[in-house]
mmCIF file of C-alpha atoms and ligand atoms in Angstrom:
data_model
loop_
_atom_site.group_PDB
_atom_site.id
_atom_site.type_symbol
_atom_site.label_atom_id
_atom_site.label_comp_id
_atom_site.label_asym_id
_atom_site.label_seq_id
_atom_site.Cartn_x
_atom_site.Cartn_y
_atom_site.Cartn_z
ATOM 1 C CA UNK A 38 -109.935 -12.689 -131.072
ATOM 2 C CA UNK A 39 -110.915 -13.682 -134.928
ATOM 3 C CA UNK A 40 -113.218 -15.922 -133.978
ATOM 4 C CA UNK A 41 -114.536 -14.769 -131.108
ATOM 5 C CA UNK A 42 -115.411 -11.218 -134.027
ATOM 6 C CA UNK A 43 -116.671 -14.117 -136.612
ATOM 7 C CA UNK A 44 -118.992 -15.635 -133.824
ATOM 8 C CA UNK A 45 -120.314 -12.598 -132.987
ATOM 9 C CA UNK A 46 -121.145 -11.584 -136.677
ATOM 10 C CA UNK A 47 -122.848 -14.783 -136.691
ATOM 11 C CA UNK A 48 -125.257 -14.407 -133.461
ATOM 12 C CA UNK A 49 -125.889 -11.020 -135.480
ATOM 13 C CA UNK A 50 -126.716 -12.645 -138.472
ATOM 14 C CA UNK A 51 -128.881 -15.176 -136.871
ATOM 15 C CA UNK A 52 -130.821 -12.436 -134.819
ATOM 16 C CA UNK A 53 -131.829 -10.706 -137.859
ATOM 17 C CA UNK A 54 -132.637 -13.398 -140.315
ATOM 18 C CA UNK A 55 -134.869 -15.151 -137.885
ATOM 19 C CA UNK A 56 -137.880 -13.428 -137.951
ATOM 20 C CA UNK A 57 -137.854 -12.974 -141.997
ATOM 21 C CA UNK A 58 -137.945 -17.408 -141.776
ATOM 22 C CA UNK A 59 -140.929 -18.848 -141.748
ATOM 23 C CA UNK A 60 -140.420 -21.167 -138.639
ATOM 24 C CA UNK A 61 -143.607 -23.321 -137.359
ATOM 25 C CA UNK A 62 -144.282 -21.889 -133.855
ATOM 26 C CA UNK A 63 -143.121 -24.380 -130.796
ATOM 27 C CA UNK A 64 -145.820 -25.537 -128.654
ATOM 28 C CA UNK A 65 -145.645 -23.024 -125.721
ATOM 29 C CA UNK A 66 -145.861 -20.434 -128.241
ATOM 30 C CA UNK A 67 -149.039 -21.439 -129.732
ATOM 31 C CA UNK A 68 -150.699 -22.262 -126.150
ATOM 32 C CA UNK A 69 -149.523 -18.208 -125.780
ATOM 33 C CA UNK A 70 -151.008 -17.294 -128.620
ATOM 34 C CA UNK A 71 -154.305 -19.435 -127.989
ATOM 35 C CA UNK A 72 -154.806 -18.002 -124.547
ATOM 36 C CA UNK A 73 -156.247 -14.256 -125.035
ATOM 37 C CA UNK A 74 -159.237 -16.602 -127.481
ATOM 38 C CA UNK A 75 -160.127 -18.678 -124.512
ATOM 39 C CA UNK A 76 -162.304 -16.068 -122.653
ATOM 40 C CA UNK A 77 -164.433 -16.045 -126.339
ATOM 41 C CA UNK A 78 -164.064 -19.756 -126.467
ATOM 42 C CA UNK A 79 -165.595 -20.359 -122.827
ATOM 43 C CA UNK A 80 -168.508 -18.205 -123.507
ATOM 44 C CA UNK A 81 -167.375 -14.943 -121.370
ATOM 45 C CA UNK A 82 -166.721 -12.963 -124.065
ATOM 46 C CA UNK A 83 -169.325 -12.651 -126.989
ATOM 47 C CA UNK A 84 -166.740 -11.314 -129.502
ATOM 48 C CA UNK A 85 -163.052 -12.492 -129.968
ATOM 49 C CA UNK A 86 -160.704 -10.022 -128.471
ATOM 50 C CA UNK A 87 -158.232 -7.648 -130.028
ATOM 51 C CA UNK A 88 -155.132 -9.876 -129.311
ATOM 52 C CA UNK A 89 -157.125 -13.080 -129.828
ATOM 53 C CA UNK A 90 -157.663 -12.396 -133.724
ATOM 54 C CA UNK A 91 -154.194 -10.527 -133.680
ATOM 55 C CA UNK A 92 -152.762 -14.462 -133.090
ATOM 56 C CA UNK A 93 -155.289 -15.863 -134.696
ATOM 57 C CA UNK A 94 -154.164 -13.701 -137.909
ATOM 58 C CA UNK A 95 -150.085 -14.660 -136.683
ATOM 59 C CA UNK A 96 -150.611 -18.265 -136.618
ATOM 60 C CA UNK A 97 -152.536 -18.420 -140.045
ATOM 61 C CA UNK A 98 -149.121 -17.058 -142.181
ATOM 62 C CA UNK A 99 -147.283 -19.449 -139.702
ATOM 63 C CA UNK A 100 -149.013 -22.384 -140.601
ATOM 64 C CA UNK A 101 -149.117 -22.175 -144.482
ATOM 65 C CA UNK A 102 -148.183 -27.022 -143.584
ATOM 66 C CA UNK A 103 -150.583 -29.590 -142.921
ATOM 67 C CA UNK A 104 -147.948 -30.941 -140.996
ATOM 68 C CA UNK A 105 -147.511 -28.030 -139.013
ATOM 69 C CA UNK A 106 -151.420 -27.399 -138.176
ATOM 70 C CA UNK A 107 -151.321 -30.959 -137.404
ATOM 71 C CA UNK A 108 -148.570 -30.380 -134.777
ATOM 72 C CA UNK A 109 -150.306 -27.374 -133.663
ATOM 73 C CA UNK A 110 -153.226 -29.725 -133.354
ATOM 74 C CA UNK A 111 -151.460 -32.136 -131.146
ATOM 75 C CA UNK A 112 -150.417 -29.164 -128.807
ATOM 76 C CA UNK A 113 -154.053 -27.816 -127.909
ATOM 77 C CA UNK A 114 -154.712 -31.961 -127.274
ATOM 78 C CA UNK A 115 -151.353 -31.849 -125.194
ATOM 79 C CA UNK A 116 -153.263 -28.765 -123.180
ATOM 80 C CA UNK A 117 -156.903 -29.870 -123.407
ATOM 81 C CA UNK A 118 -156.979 -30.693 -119.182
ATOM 82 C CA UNK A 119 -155.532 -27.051 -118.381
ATOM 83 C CA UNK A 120 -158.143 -25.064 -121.557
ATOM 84 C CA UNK A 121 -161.068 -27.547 -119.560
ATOM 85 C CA UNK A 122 -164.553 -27.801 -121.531
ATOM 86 C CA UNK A 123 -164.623 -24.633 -124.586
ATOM 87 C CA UNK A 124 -168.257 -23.781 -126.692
ATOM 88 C CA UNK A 125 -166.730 -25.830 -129.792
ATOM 89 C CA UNK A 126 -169.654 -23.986 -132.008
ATOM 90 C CA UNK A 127 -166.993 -21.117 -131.204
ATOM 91 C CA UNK A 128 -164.065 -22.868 -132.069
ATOM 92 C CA UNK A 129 -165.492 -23.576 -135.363
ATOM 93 C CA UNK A 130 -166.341 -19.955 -135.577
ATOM 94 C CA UNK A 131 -163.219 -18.137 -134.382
ATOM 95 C CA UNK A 132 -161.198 -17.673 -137.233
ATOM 96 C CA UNK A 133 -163.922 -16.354 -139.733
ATOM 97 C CA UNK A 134 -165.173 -13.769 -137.317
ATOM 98 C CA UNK A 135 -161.188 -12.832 -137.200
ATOM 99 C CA UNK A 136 -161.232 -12.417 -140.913
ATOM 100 C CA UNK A 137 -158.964 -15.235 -141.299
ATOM 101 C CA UNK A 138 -160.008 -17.796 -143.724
ATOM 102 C CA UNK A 139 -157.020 -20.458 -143.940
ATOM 103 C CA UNK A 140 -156.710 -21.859 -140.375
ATOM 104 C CA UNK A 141 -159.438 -23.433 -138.876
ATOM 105 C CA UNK A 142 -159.286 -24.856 -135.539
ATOM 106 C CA UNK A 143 -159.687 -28.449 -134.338
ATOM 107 C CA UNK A 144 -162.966 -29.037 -132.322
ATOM 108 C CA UNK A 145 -161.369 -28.705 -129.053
ATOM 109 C CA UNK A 146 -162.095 -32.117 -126.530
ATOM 110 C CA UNK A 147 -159.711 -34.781 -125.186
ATOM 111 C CA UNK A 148 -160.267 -36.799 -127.686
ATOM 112 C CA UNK A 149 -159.479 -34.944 -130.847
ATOM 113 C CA UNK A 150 -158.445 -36.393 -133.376
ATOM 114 C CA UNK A 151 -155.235 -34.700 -135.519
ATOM 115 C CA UNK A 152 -155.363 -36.499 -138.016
ATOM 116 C CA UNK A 153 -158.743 -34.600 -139.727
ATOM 117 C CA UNK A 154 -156.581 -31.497 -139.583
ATOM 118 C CA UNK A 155 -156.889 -29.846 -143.071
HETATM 119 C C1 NAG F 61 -171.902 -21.517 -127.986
HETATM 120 O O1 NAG F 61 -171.722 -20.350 -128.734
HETATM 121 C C2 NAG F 61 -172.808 -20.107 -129.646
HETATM 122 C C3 NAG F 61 -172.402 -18.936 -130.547
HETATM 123 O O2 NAG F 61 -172.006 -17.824 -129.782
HETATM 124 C C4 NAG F 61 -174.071 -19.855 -128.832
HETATM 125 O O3 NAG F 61 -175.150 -19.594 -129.717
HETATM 126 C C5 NAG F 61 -174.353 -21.083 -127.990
HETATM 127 O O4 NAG F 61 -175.451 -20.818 -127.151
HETATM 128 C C6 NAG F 61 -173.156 -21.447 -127.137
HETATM 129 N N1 NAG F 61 -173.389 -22.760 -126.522
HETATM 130 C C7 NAG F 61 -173.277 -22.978 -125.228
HETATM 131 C C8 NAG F 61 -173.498 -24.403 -124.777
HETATM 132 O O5 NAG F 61 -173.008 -22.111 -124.431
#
């Protein structure tokens, strides 16, 4: 009975400290995020949507690493055959017309290289 109260205090705990940690995002969650930016991205669109810069703006205080825009790197390479061929000029330009200055995508191809993420 105890512990069952303790382990339930706990699951508490955890559910309401977790989104006050910074946590780098996992790799399905930053192919979410990246989605709503790929009708800008492929040309469709001539301004970044709403919910593209609102990820845009997301992943930016989520990816104060290297290491972790690195990673986020490797996940758009991991996802490059289902994105297919982006306007990179766009890529490059994404972030400062979301008013975000600190992330900048990778150019986006299948053979990006991660390891020029700044
Ligand atoms: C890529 O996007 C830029 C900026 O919007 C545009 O000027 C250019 O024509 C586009 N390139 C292609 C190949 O569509």
């Amino acid at each position: 009975m105890i512990s069952k109260f303790i382990a339930c205090v706990l699951m508490t705990l955890l559910l309401v400290l977790k989104p006050a940690m910074s946590v780098a995002p996992s790799c399905d969650a930053v192919i979410t995020s990246f989605a709503p930016c790929l009708s800008y991205l492929k040309n469709s669109e001539s301004v970044p949507s709403t919910s593209c810069c609102d990820n845009i703006r997301v992943l930016d205080q989520q990816l104060p690493e290297k290491q972790d825009r690195k990673n986020v790197c490797q996940c758009i390479k991991l996802a490059v055959h289902i994105i297919g061929t982006v306007n990179n000029t766009r890529v490059q330009d994404v972030t400062s017309n979301c008013g975000s200055t600190l992330y900048k995508f990778p150019l986006i191809s299948p053979d990006m290289n991660c390891d020029n993420v700044q």
